[in-house]
CSV table of C-alpha atoms in Angstrom, one decimal:
chain,number,residue,atom,x,y,z
K,507,MET,CA,70.3,-17.6,-90.7
K,508,MET,CA,69.3,-20.7,-88.7
K,509,ASN,CA,72.3,-20.4,-86.4
K,510,GLY,CA,71.8,-16.7,-85.8
K,511,SER,CA,68.2,-17.3,-84.5
K,512,ALA,CA,69.0,-20.1,-82.1
K,513,PRO,CA,69.5,-18.1,-78.9
K,514,GLY,CA,66.2,-16.2,-79.4
K,515,ALA,CA,64.4,-19.5,-80.0
K,516,ALA,CA,65.9,-21.0,-76.8
K,517,ARG,CA,64.7,-18.0,-74.8
K,518,ARG,CA,61.2,-18.3,-76.2
K,519,ALA,CA,61.2,-22.0,-75.4
K,520,ARG,CA,62.2,-21.4,-71.8
K,521,ARG,CA,59.4,-18.8,-71.4
K,522,SER,CA,56.8,-21.2,-72.8
K,523,ALA,CA,57.8,-24.0,-70.4
K,524,PRO,CA,55.4,-24.3,-67.4
K,525,GLY,CA,57.0,-22.6,-64.3
K,526,SER,CA,60.4,-22.3,-66.0
K,527,GLY,CA,60.5,-18.5,-65.7
K,528,LEU,CA,59.7,-18.3,-62.0
K,529,SER,CA,62.0,-18.2,-59.1
K,530,ALA,CA,61.8,-20.6,-56.2
K,531,ARG,CA,60.2,-17.8,-54.0
K,532,GLN,CA,57.6,-17.1,-56.6
K,533,ARG,CA,56.7,-20.8,-57.0
K,534,LEU,CA,56.4,-21.0,-53.1
K,535,LEU,CA,54.0,-18.0,-53.2
K,536,ILE,CA,51.9,-19.7,-55.9
K,537,SER,CA,51.7,-22.8,-53.8
K,538,ALA,CA,50.6,-20.7,-50.8
K,539,VAL,CA,47.8,-19.1,-52.7
K,540,ALA,CA,46.6,-22.4,-54.0
K,541,ALA,CA,46.4,-23.7,-50.4
K,542,ALA,CA,44.6,-20.5,-49.3
K,543,LEU,CA,42.0,-21.0,-52.1
K,544,GLY,CA,41.6,-24.5,-51.0
K,545,LEU,CA,40.8,-23.4,-47.4
K,546,LEU,CA,38.4,-20.8,-48.8
K,547,SER,CA,36.7,-23.4,-50.9
K,548,ALA,CA,36.3,-25.7,-47.8
K,549,TRP,CA,34.9,-22.9,-45.8
K,550,ALA,CA,32.3,-22.1,-48.5
K,551,TRP,CA,31.4,-25.8,-48.7
K,552,SER,CA,30.9,-26.0,-44.9
K,553,GLN,CA,28.7,-22.9,-45.0
K,554,ARG,CA,26.4,-24.7,-47.5
K,555,THR,CA,26.4,-28.0,-45.7
K,556,GLY,CA,25.9,-27.0,-42.1
K,557,ALA,CA,27.9,-26.0,-39.0
K,558,PRO,CA,30.6,-28.2,-37.5
K,559,ALA,CA,30.3,-30.0,-34.2
K,560,GLN,CA,28.5,-27.9,-31.6
K,561,HIS,CA,27.7,-28.5,-28.0
K,562,SER,CA,24.3,-30.2,-27.5
K,563,LEU,CA,21.5,-28.0,-26.3
K,564,ALA,CA,20.2,-30.8,-24.2
K,565,ALA,CA,23.7,-31.3,-22.7
K,566,ALA,CA,24.0,-27.7,-21.7
K,567,ALA,CA,20.5,-27.5,-20.3
K,568,THR,CA,21.1,-29.7,-17.2
K,569,GLY,CA,24.6,-28.6,-16.3
K,570,GLY,CA,26.3,-32.0,-15.9
K,571,ASP,CA,29.7,-33.0,-17.3
K,572,ALA,CA,30.4,-34.9,-20.4
K,573,GLY,CA,30.3,-38.2,-18.6
K,574,GLY,CA,26.7,-37.7,-17.5
K,575,GLY,CA,27.4,-36.4,-14.0
K,576,THR,CA,26.4,-33.1,-12.6
K,577,THR,CA,28.4,-30.0,-11.7
K,578,THR,CA,27.5,-26.8,-10.1
K,579,GLU,CA,28.2,-23.7,-12.2
K,580,GLN,CA,29.0,-20.7,-10.2
K,581,PRO,CA,27.6,-17.3,-11.2
K,582,LYS,CA,29.9,-14.5,-11.9
K,583,HIS,CA,30.9,-12.4,-8.9
K,584,LEU,CA,28.6,-9.6,-8.0
K,585,HIS,CA,31.2,-7.0,-7.4
K,586,VAL,CA,33.8,-5.0,-9.3
K,587,LYS,CA,36.9,-6.4,-7.5
K,588,PRO,CA,36.0,-9.8,-6.1
K,589,GLN,CA,37.7,-10.9,-2.9
K,590,LYS,CA,40.4,-13.5,-3.4
K,591,GLN,CA,39.0,-15.6,-0.7
K,592,GLN,CA,35.6,-15.8,-2.4
K,593,GLN,CA,37.2,-16.6,-5.7
K,594,GLN,CA,39.1,-19.5,-4.2
K,595,ALA,CA,36.1,-20.8,-2.3
K,596,ALA,CA,34.0,-20.7,-5.5
K,597,LYS,CA,36.6,-22.7,-7.4
K,598,GLN,CA,36.7,-25.3,-4.6
K,599,HIS,CA,33.0,-25.5,-4.2
K,600,ALA,CA,32.2,-26.6,-7.8
K,601,ALA,CA,31.8,-30.4,-7.8
K,602,GLY,CA,34.4,-31.8,-10.2
K,603,GLY,CA,35.9,-28.4,-10.9
K,604,GLN,CA,34.7,-25.4,-12.8
K,605,HIS,CA,31.9,-25.8,-15.3
K,606,LYS,CA,33.4,-26.4,-18.7
K,607,ARG,CA,32.3,-23.8,-21.2
K,608,GLY,CA,29.6,-25.2,-23.5
K,609,GLY,CA,30.3,-28.8,-22.5
K,610,ALA,CA,27.9,-29.0,-19.7
K,611,ALA,CA,25.7,-32.0,-19.1
K,612,GLN,CA,23.5,-34.3,-21.0
K,613,GLN,CA,19.7,-33.9,-20.6
K,614,GLN,CA,16.9,-36.2,-21.5
K,615,GLN,CA,16.2,-35.8,-25.2
K,616,GLN,CA,12.9,-34.4,-26.3
K,617,HIS,CA,11.0,-35.0,-29.5
K,618,LYS,CA,13.8,-35.5,-32.0
K,619,PRO,CA,12.9,-35.3,-35.7
K,620,ALA,CA,13.8,-38.2,-38.0
K,621,GLY,CA,17.4,-38.4,-38.8
K,622,SER,CA,18.6,-36.2,-35.9
K,623,GLY,CA,20.3,-37.1,-32.7
K,624,VAL,CA,22.9,-36.4,-30.1
K,625,ALA,CA,26.4,-37.8,-30.1
K,626,GLY,CA,27.7,-39.6,-27.1
K,627,ALA,CA,29.9,-38.4,-24.2
K,628,GLY,CA,31.4,-35.5,-26.2
K,629,GLY,CA,28.0,-33.9,-26.5
K,630,LYS,CA,28.7,-32.7,-30.1
K,631,HIS,CA,26.6,-32.8,-33.2
K,632,GLU,CA,28.1,-35.1,-35.9
K,633,ALA,CA,27.7,-34.6,-39.6
K,634,ALA,CA,26.0,-37.4,-41.6
K,635,GLY,CA,25.8,-38.1,-45.3
K,636,ALA,CA,26.6,-35.0,-47.4
K,637,GLY,CA,27.2,-32.8,-44.3
K,638,ALA,CA,23.7,-32.7,-42.8
K,639,ALA,CA,24.0,-31.7,-39.1
K,640,HIS,CA,22.4,-33.6,-36.3
K,641,ALA,CA,20.7,-31.4,-33.6
K,642,VAL,CA,18.7,-31.8,-30.5
K,643,VAL,CA,15.4,-30.1,-30.9
K,644,HIS,CA,13.6,-28.8,-27.8
K,645,VAL,CA,9.9,-28.4,-27.7
K,646,GLY,CA,9.1,-24.8,-28.4
K,647,MET,CA,12.6,-24.1,-29.6
K,648,GLU,CA,12.5,-25.8,-33.0
K,649,ASP,CA,13.3,-22.7,-34.9
K,650,GLU,CA,16.2,-21.5,-32.8
K,651,ARG,CA,18.7,-22.1,-35.6
K,652,LEU,CA,16.8,-19.8,-37.9
K,653,TRP,CA,17.0,-17.1,-35.4
K,654,PHE,CA,20.6,-17.7,-34.8
K,655,ASP,CA,21.3,-17.2,-38.5
K,656,LYS,CA,19.8,-13.7,-38.2
K,657,LEU,CA,22.0,-12.8,-35.2
K,658,SER,CA,24.3,-9.8,-36.0
K,659,ALA,CA,28.0,-9.8,-35.3
K,660,GLN,CA,27.5,-7.3,-32.4
K,661,ALA,CA,24.8,-9.5,-30.8
K,662,CYS,CA,27.0,-12.6,-31.2
K,663,SER,CA,29.7,-10.9,-29.3
K,664,HIS,CA,27.2,-10.1,-26.5
K,665,VAL,CA,25.5,-13.5,-26.2
K,666,GLU,CA,28.0,-14.8,-23.6
K,667,ALA,CA,27.2,-11.9,-21.2
K,668,VAL,CA,23.4,-12.6,-21.1
K,669,ARG,CA,22.3,-14.3,-17.9
K,670,VAL,CA,19.1,-16.2,-17.4
K,671,CYS,CA,16.7,-15.7,-14.5
K,672,SER,CA,13.9,-18.1,-13.5
K,673,HIS,CA,10.5,-16.6,-13.5
K,674,ARG,CA,8.6,-17.8,-10.3
K,675,GLY,CA,11.4,-20.3,-9.6
K,676,ARG,CA,10.3,-22.5,-12.5
K,677,VAL,CA,12.3,-25.6,-13.4
K,678,ALA,CA,12.1,-28.1,-16.2
K,679,PRO,CA,9.3,-30.6,-15.6
K,680,GLU,CA,11.6,-33.6,-15.7
K,681,GLU,CA,13.4,-32.3,-12.6
K,682,GLY,CA,10.5,-33.6,-10.5
K,683,VAL,CA,10.3,-30.6,-8.1
K,684,ALA,CA,7.6,-28.0,-7.8
K,685,ALA,CA,8.3,-24.5,-9.2
K,686,GLY,CA,9.2,-22.0,-6.5
K,687,SER,CA,9.7,-24.6,-3.9
K,688,LEU,CA,12.9,-24.6,-1.8
K,689,PRO,CA,14.3,-27.7,-3.6
K,690,ALA,CA,13.7,-25.9,-6.9
K,691,TYR,CA,16.4,-23.3,-6.1
K,692,GLY,CA,19.0,-26.0,-5.4
K,693,VAL,CA,18.2,-27.6,-8.7
K,694,LEU,CA,18.5,-24.3,-10.6
K,695,GLN,CA,21.8,-23.5,-9.0
K,696,LYS,CA,23.2,-26.8,-10.1
K,697,ARG,CA,22.1,-26.0,-13.6
K,698,GLY,CA,24.0,-22.6,-13.4
K,699,ILE,CA,20.9,-20.4,-12.8
K,700,TRP,CA,21.3,-18.1,-9.8
K,701,CYS,CA,18.7,-15.4,-10.5
K,702,TYR,CA,15.0,-15.6,-9.6
K,703,ASP,CA,12.1,-13.3,-10.3
K,704,ILE,CA,9.7,-14.1,-7.5
K,705,ASP,CA,6.2,-12.8,-6.6
K,706,PHE,CA,5.2,-12.3,-3.0
K,707,ILE,CA,1.8,-12.2,-1.4
K,708,LEU,CA,0.7,-11.0,2.1
K,709,THR,CA,-1.3,-12.8,4.7
K,710,SER,CA,-3.6,-11.1,7.2
K,711,ASP,CA,-1.1,-11.6,10.1
K,712,GLY,CA,1.8,-10.0,8.1
K,713,SER,CA,3.6,-13.0,6.7
K,714,LEU,CA,5.0,-12.7,3.2
K,715,LEU,CA,4.8,-15.8,1.0
K,716,ALA,CA,7.0,-16.5,-2.0
K,717,THR,CA,4.4,-17.4,-4.7
K,718,HIS,CA,2.1,-16.0,-7.3
K,719,PRO,CA,-1.6,-16.2,-6.3
K,720,SER,CA,-2.5,-18.5,-9.2
K,721,ASP,CA,0.2,-21.0,-8.2
K,722,MET,CA,-0.8,-21.2,-4.6
K,723,GLN,CA,-4.5,-21.4,-5.5
K,724,ALA,CA,-3.8,-24.4,-7.7
K,725,ALA,CA,-2.1,-26.1,-4.8
K,726,ILE,CA,-5.0,-25.3,-2.5
K,727,ASP,CA,-7.5,-26.6,-4.9
K,728,ALA,CA,-5.5,-29.8,-5.5
K,729,ALA,CA,-5.2,-30.4,-1.8
K,730,GLY,CA,-8.9,-30.4,-1.3
K,731,LYS,CA,-8.7,-29.4,2.4
K,732,GLY,CA,-11.5,-26.9,2.4
K,733,GLY,CA,-9.6,-23.8,1.2
K,734,SER,CA,-11.8,-21.3,-0.6
K,735,LYS,CA,-11.6,-20.7,-4.4
K,736,ASP,CA,-10.2,-17.2,-3.9
K,737,MET,CA,-8.0,-17.8,-0.8
K,738,ALA,CA,-4.8,-17.0,-2.7
K,739,ALA,CA,-6.2,-13.9,-4.4
K,740,ARG,CA,-7.5,-12.7,-1.0
K,741,SER,CA,-4.6,-14.0,1.1
K,742,HIS,CA,-4.4,-10.7,3.0
K,743,GLU,CA,-7.7,-11.7,4.5
K,744,HIS,CA,-6.5,-15.1,5.8
K,745,PRO,CA,-3.9,-15.9,8.5
K,746,LEU,CA,-0.8,-17.9,7.7
K,747,ALA,CA,-2.0,-20.9,9.8
K,748,ASP,CA,-5.3,-21.2,7.7
K,749,ILE,CA,-3.4,-21.0,4.5
K,750,ARG,CA,-1.0,-23.7,5.6
K,751,ALA,CA,-3.9,-25.9,6.7
K,752,ALA,CA,-5.5,-25.5,3.3
K,753,GLY,CA,-2.5,-27.1,1.6
K,754,ALA,CA,0.1,-24.4,1.1
K,755,ASP,CA,3.0,-26.0,2.9
K,756,GLU,CA,6.3,-24.3,4.0
K,757,GLU,CA,8.6,-26.2,1.5
K,758,ARG,CA,6.4,-25.4,-1.5
K,759,PHE,CA,5.5,-21.9,-0.4
K,760,PRO,CA,8.3,-20.5,1.9
K,761,THR,CA,8.1,-17.2,3.6
K,762,ALA,CA,10.3,-14.3,2.4
K,763,GLU,CA,12.5,-14.7,5.5
K,764,THR,CA,13.0,-18.4,4.9
K,765,LEU,CA,13.8,-17.9,1.2
K,766,ILE,CA,16.3,-15.0,1.8
K,767,LYS,CA,18.1,-17.0,4.4
K,768,ALA,CA,18.3,-20.1,2.2
K,769,LEU,CA,19.6,-18.2,-0.7
K,770,ALA,CA,22.2,-16.4,1.5
K,771,ALA,CA,23.4,-19.7,2.8
K,772,SER,CA,23.8,-21.0,-0.8
K,773,LEU,CA,25.8,-17.9,-1.7
K,774,THR,CA,27.9,-18.3,1.4
K,775,GLU,CA,28.6,-22.0,0.6
K,776,ALA,CA,29.6,-21.1,-2.9
K,777,GLY,CA,31.9,-18.2,-1.7
K,778,LEU,CA,29.8,-15.7,-3.6
K,779,LEU,CA,28.1,-13.7,-0.9
K,780,TRP,CA,28.9,-10.0,-1.4
K,781,GLN,CA,29.6,-8.2,1.9
K,782,PRO,CA,30.3,-4.4,2.0
K,783,SER,CA,32.7,-4.8,4.9
K,784,LYS,CA,35.0,-7.0,2.8
K,785,ALA,CA,34.4,-5.8,-0.7
K,786,GLU,CA,36.3,-3.2,-2.7
K,787,GLY,CA,34.0,-0.8,-4.5
K,788,ALA,CA,30.3,-1.1,-5.1
K,789,PRO,CA,28.4,-4.2,-6.2
K,790,ASP,CA,28.3,-4.7,-9.9
K,791,TYR,CA,24.6,-5.0,-10.8
K,792,THR,CA,25.4,-6.1,-14.3
K,793,GLU,CA,25.9,-9.5,-12.6
K,794,LEU,CA,22.4,-9.0,-11.0
K,795,PRO,CA,21.1,-9.7,-7.5
K,796,VAL,CA,19.9,-13.2,-6.8
K,797,LEU,CA,16.4,-12.5,-5.6
K,798,LEU,CA,14.2,-10.1,-7.6
K,799,MET,CA,11.1,-9.3,-5.5
K,800,ASP,CA,7.7,-8.4,-6.9
K,801,LEU,CA,5.4,-7.5,-4.0
K,802,LYS,CA,1.8,-8.0,-5.1
K,803,GLY,CA,-1.0,-5.6,-4.2
K,804,PRO,CA,-1.4,-5.2,-0.4
K,805,ALA,CA,2.1,-6.6,0.1
K,806,PHE,CA,3.8,-3.3,-1.1
K,807,THR,CA,3.8,-1.5,2.2
K,808,ALA,CA,6.5,0.3,4.2
K,809,ALA,CA,6.2,-2.2,7.1
K,810,ILE,CA,6.7,-5.2,4.8
K,811,ILE,CA,9.6,-3.5,2.9
K,812,ASN,CA,11.3,-2.6,6.2
K,813,ALA,CA,10.9,-6.2,7.4
K,814,ILE,CA,12.5,-7.5,4.3
K,815,ALA,CA,15.4,-5.1,4.6
K,816,SER,CA,15.8,-6.1,8.3
K,817,VAL,CA,16.3,-9.7,7.3
K,818,ALA,CA,18.5,-9.1,4.3
K,819,GLU,CA,20.8,-6.6,6.2
K,820,SER,CA,21.1,-8.6,9.4
K,821,ALA,CA,24.5,-9.7,10.4
K,822,ALA,CA,23.5,-13.3,10.2
K,823,VAL,CA,22.4,-12.9,6.6
K,824,SER,CA,24.2,-9.9,5.1
K,825,ALA,CA,22.6,-10.3,1.7
K,826,ALA,CA,21.2,-6.9,1.0
K,827,ALA,CA,23.1,-6.5,-2.3
K,828,HIS,CA,21.5,-9.7,-3.6
K,829,VAL,CA,17.9,-8.7,-2.9
K,830,ALA,CA,16.3,-6.3,-5.3
K,831,LEU,CA,12.8,-4.7,-5.3
K,832,PHE,CA,10.6,-4.0,-8.4
K,833,THR,CA,8.7,-0.7,-8.4
K,834,THR,CA,6.1,0.0,-11.1
K,835,THR,CA,4.8,3.5,-10.2
K,836,PRO,CA,6.1,6.8,-9.0
K,837,GLN,CA,4.0,6.3,-5.9
K,838,GLN,CA,5.8,3.1,-5.0
K,839,LEU,CA,9.2,4.7,-5.5
K,840,GLU,CA,8.1,7.6,-3.3
K,841,LEU,CA,7.0,5.2,-0.6
K,842,VAL,CA,10.3,3.4,-0.6
K,843,GLN,CA,12.4,6.5,-0.5
K,844,GLN,CA,10.4,8.4,2.1
K,845,GLN,CA,8.9,5.7,4.4
K,846,THR,CA,11.4,2.9,4.5
K,847,GLN,CA,14.9,2.1,5.4
K,848,TRP,CA,15.5,0.2,2.1
K,849,LYS,CA,19.2,0.3,1.0
K,850,GLY,CA,19.2,-2.5,-1.5
K,851,PRO,CA,18.9,-2.2,-5.3
K,852,LEU,CA,15.7,-1.0,-7.0
K,853,ILE,CA,14.4,-2.1,-10.4
K,854,LYS,CA,12.2,0.2,-12.5
K,855,ALA,CA,9.6,-2.0,-14.2
K,856,TYR,CA,8.1,-1.1,-17.6
K,857,MET,CA,4.8,-2.6,-18.8
K,858,ASP,CA,4.4,-2.6,-22.6
K,859,ARG,CA,0.6,-2.4,-22.4
K,860,GLU,CA,0.9,1.0,-20.7
K,861,ASP,CA,3.5,2.6,-23.0
K,862,PRO,CA,5.8,0.6,-25.2
K,863,ALA,CA,8.1,3.6,-25.8
K,864,PRO,CA,8.3,5.9,-22.7
K,865,LEU,CA,11.0,8.6,-22.5
K,866,LEU,CA,14.0,7.6,-20.4
K,867,ARG,CA,15.2,10.6,-18.4
K,868,VAL,CA,18.5,10.0,-16.7
K,869,VAL,CA,17.6,12.2,-13.7
K,870,GLU,CA,14.4,10.2,-13.1
K,871,LEU,CA,16.3,6.9,-13.3
K,872,ALA,CA,18.9,7.9,-10.8
K,873,PRO,CA,17.3,6.0,-7.8
K,874,PHE,CA,17.3,2.7,-9.8
K,875,ALA,CA,20.1,0.2,-10.1
K,876,MET,CA,18.4,-1.7,-13.0
K,877,LEU,CA,15.7,-1.4,-15.6
K,878,GLY,CA,13.1,-4.2,-16.0
K,879,PRO,CA,11.2,-3.8,-19.2
K,880,SER,CA,8.8,-6.3,-21.0
K,881,ILE,CA,10.5,-7.8,-24.0
K,882,LYS,CA,7.6,-6.4,-26.0
K,883,MET,CA,8.7,-2.8,-25.4
K,884,ALA,CA,9.4,-0.9,-28.6
K,885,ASP,CA,12.7,-1.0,-30.3
K,886,SER,CA,13.2,2.6,-29.6
K,887,PHE,CA,13.0,1.9,-25.9
K,888,PHE,CA,15.7,-0.7,-26.0
K,889,ALA,CA,17.9,1.6,-28.1
K,890,ALA,CA,17.5,4.4,-25.6
K,891,ALA,CA,18.0,2.0,-22.6
K,892,SER,CA,21.3,0.8,-24.0
K,893,HIS,CA,22.7,4.3,-23.5
K,894,VAL,CA,21.4,4.8,-19.9
K,895,GLY,CA,24.3,2.9,-18.4
K,896,LYS,CA,22.2,0.6,-16.3
K,897,PRO,CA,21.7,-3.2,-16.5
K,898,VAL,CA,18.5,-4.2,-18.4
K,899,LEU,CA,16.5,-7.3,-17.3
K,900,ALA,CA,14.0,-8.2,-20.1
K,901,TRP,CA,10.9,-10.3,-19.2
K,902,THR,CA,9.3,-12.7,-20.1
K,903,VAL,CA,11.6,-14.4,-22.7
K,904,ASP,CA,10.4,-17.9,-23.6
K,905,SER,CA,11.1,-18.2,-27.3
K,906,PRO,CA,14.1,-18.1,-29.7
K,907,GLY,CA,12.5,-15.0,-31.4
K,908,ASP,CA,12.4,-13.2,-28.1
K,909,LEU,CA,15.9,-14.3,-27.2
K,910,HIS,CA,17.2,-13.0,-30.5
K,911,ARG,CA,15.5,-9.7,-29.8
K,912,ALA,CA,17.0,-9.5,-26.3
K,913,ALA,CA,20.5,-10.3,-27.6
K,914,GLU,CA,20.2,-7.6,-30.4
K,915,ALA,CA,19.1,-5.2,-27.7
K,916,GLY,CA,22.1,-5.9,-25.6
K,917,VAL,CA,20.2,-6.7,-22.4
K,918,SER,CA,22.1,-8.0,-19.3
K,919,ALA,CA,19.6,-10.7,-18.4
K,920,VAL,CA,16.4,-12.4,-19.5
K,921,ILE,CA,13.7,-13.6,-17.2
K,922,SER,CA,12.1,-16.8,-18.4
K,923,ASN,CA,9.5,-19.4,-17.6
K,924,ARG,CA,11.8,-21.9,-19.3
K,925,PRO,CA,15.2,-21.0,-17.9
K,926,GLN,CA,17.0,-24.2,-18.4
K,927,VAL,CA,16.2,-24.7,-22.0
K,928,LEU,CA,16.7,-21.0,-22.7
K,929,ARG,CA,20.1,-21.2,-21.1
K,930,ALA,CA,20.9,-24.2,-23.2
K,931,VAL,CA,20.1,-22.3,-26.4
K,932,LEU,CA,22.3,-19.4,-25.2
K,933,LEU,CA,25.2,-21.7,-24.6
K,934,ASP,CA,24.8,-23.2,-28.1
K,935,TRP,CA,24.6,-19.8,-29.6
K,936,ARG,CA,27.7,-18.7,-27.8
K,937,ASP,CA,29.6,-21.7,-29.3
K,938,ARG,CA,28.3,-21.1,-32.8
K,939,CYS,CA,29.2,-17.5,-32.5
K,940,SER,CA,32.7,-18.4,-31.7
K,941,GLU,CA,32.8,-20.8,-34.6
K,942,ARG,CA,31.3,-18.2,-36.9
K,943,GLN,CA,34.0,-15.7,-35.9
K,944,ARG,CA,36.7,-18.3,-36.4
K,945,ARG,CA,35.6,-19.0,-39.9
K,946,GLN,CA,35.3,-15.4,-40.8
K,947,LEU,CA,38.8,-14.8,-39.6
K,948,GLN,CA,40.1,-17.8,-41.5
K,949,ALA,CA,38.4,-16.6,-44.7
K,950,HIS,CA,39.7,-13.1,-44.2
K,951,ARG,CA,43.3,-14.4,-43.8
K,952,ALA,CA,42.9,-16.5,-46.9
K,953,LEU,CA,41.7,-13.5,-48.9
K,954,ARG,CA,44.6,-11.5,-47.6
K,955,GLY,CA,47.0,-14.2,-48.5
K,956,GLY,CA,45.6,-14.5,-52.0
K,957,ALA,CA,45.9,-10.7,-52.5
K,958,ALA,CA,49.6,-10.9,-51.3
K,959,VAL,CA,50.3,-13.7,-53.8
K,960,ARG,CA,48.7,-11.8,-56.7
K,961,GLN,CA,50.8,-8.8,-55.8
K,962,ALA,CA,54.0,-10.8,-55.8
K,963,GLN,CA,53.1,-12.4,-59.1
K,964,GLN,CA,52.5,-8.9,-60.6
K,965,GLU,CA,55.8,-7.7,-59.2
K,966,GLY,CA,57.6,-10.8,-60.7
K,967,GLN,CA,56.1,-10.1,-64.1
K,968,ARG,CA,57.2,-6.5,-63.9
K,969,GLN,CA,60.8,-7.5,-63.0
K,970,ARG,CA,61.0,-10.0,-65.8
K,971,GLN,CA,59.9,-7.3,-68.3
K,972,LEU,CA,62.7,-5.1,-67.1
K,973,GLN,CA,65.4,-7.8,-67.6
K,974,PRO,CA,67.3,-8.0,-70.9
K,975,GLY,CA,65.4,-10.2,-73.3
K,976,GLY,CA,62.3,-10.0,-71.1
K,977,TRP,CA,58.7,-9.8,-72.2
K,978,PRO,CA,58.0,-7.1,-74.8
């Protein structure tokens, strides 16, 4: 009796021994799923303790390289099929080579909370203690990470395409140059910002000055040279010479002709000037013109618009595709179409205080190359605008909340009073979106691997049951 039961006892002993009933392939699969579960556990832990190293917002804000120097980031080409010569010139023009994505320059730190800081030359946040992430906090942008956490996957994929325009040519205070002055544009270009929403006012002798009345009045008052308190608001009643004498100098308040020629020269130097005679296809206004002109009050006349067109289209400048004109009313559009020779792009402006959700009729929008709504327009407006097929420039975007809304709406560009810090946030969001996508893919692969291993185990069990002497 004892001898007759020995083979069955041996089989039972082999089945009870750990791993003794598995083939080498099955043991390998079990090891793989264990590794996959380990990766999934590490990913879950990193989600709880904070994001991995990211590019510094302060570093990205100023556009320099990791060593603290500065580079010039080129804007994307403004046409469908860029010329090879322009592409080559743009590559050669950038000091130190092309701007490295997300690794741009270090900027002076502002108001860091206790326990936070920026790492050295690498410009990356380092984890400390139990995974707490260091981060540079910009004044007015302290809650940007909260808004990033709300960013949808679709908005994340769009963040990289959003461009930043400077409202009134504003720059960071630490740059040491006046907003809207000729030097300000050079600074912004070095920081990777090549789009400017500029107001223009008219003098009594027909000159067009690049400034908002409030900015010029502040300069006149500060100069104390006898300019009246309403000289800027009533600039159309004063000749250019009197305004200059009151303290509005040429460098700080250039004429439209001077500014257009200066920007065209910068584009030419960078190899980015779009010229119809050399280009293939029409300009791509998703990349935006460089100068967005808002003619104030008496400045919106046929004579002034024709003068602007004459300068922009001249052979010496040839920058018509880079100069766009805002229109706010049907009467302004009619004036442009019937009384001027304007061939450049037009922008349809939308004011939220008038109607936050106007109907968008494709036929009525045909004359416009772009839409320029306030960021405070209704969600329904942005939803409809996304189907019109035209670039959307949202203004004025100065907070992480507004930037989040712009990204979710899929706008092409944002116009900001804080262009450098906003661009820094966008660069950081882009990098974090890439990291988020990488982690999600890694987790998905781990889950797929685990499912495959479980399926293999079940198949192994089924095969053993079918073998002689297998499981009952």
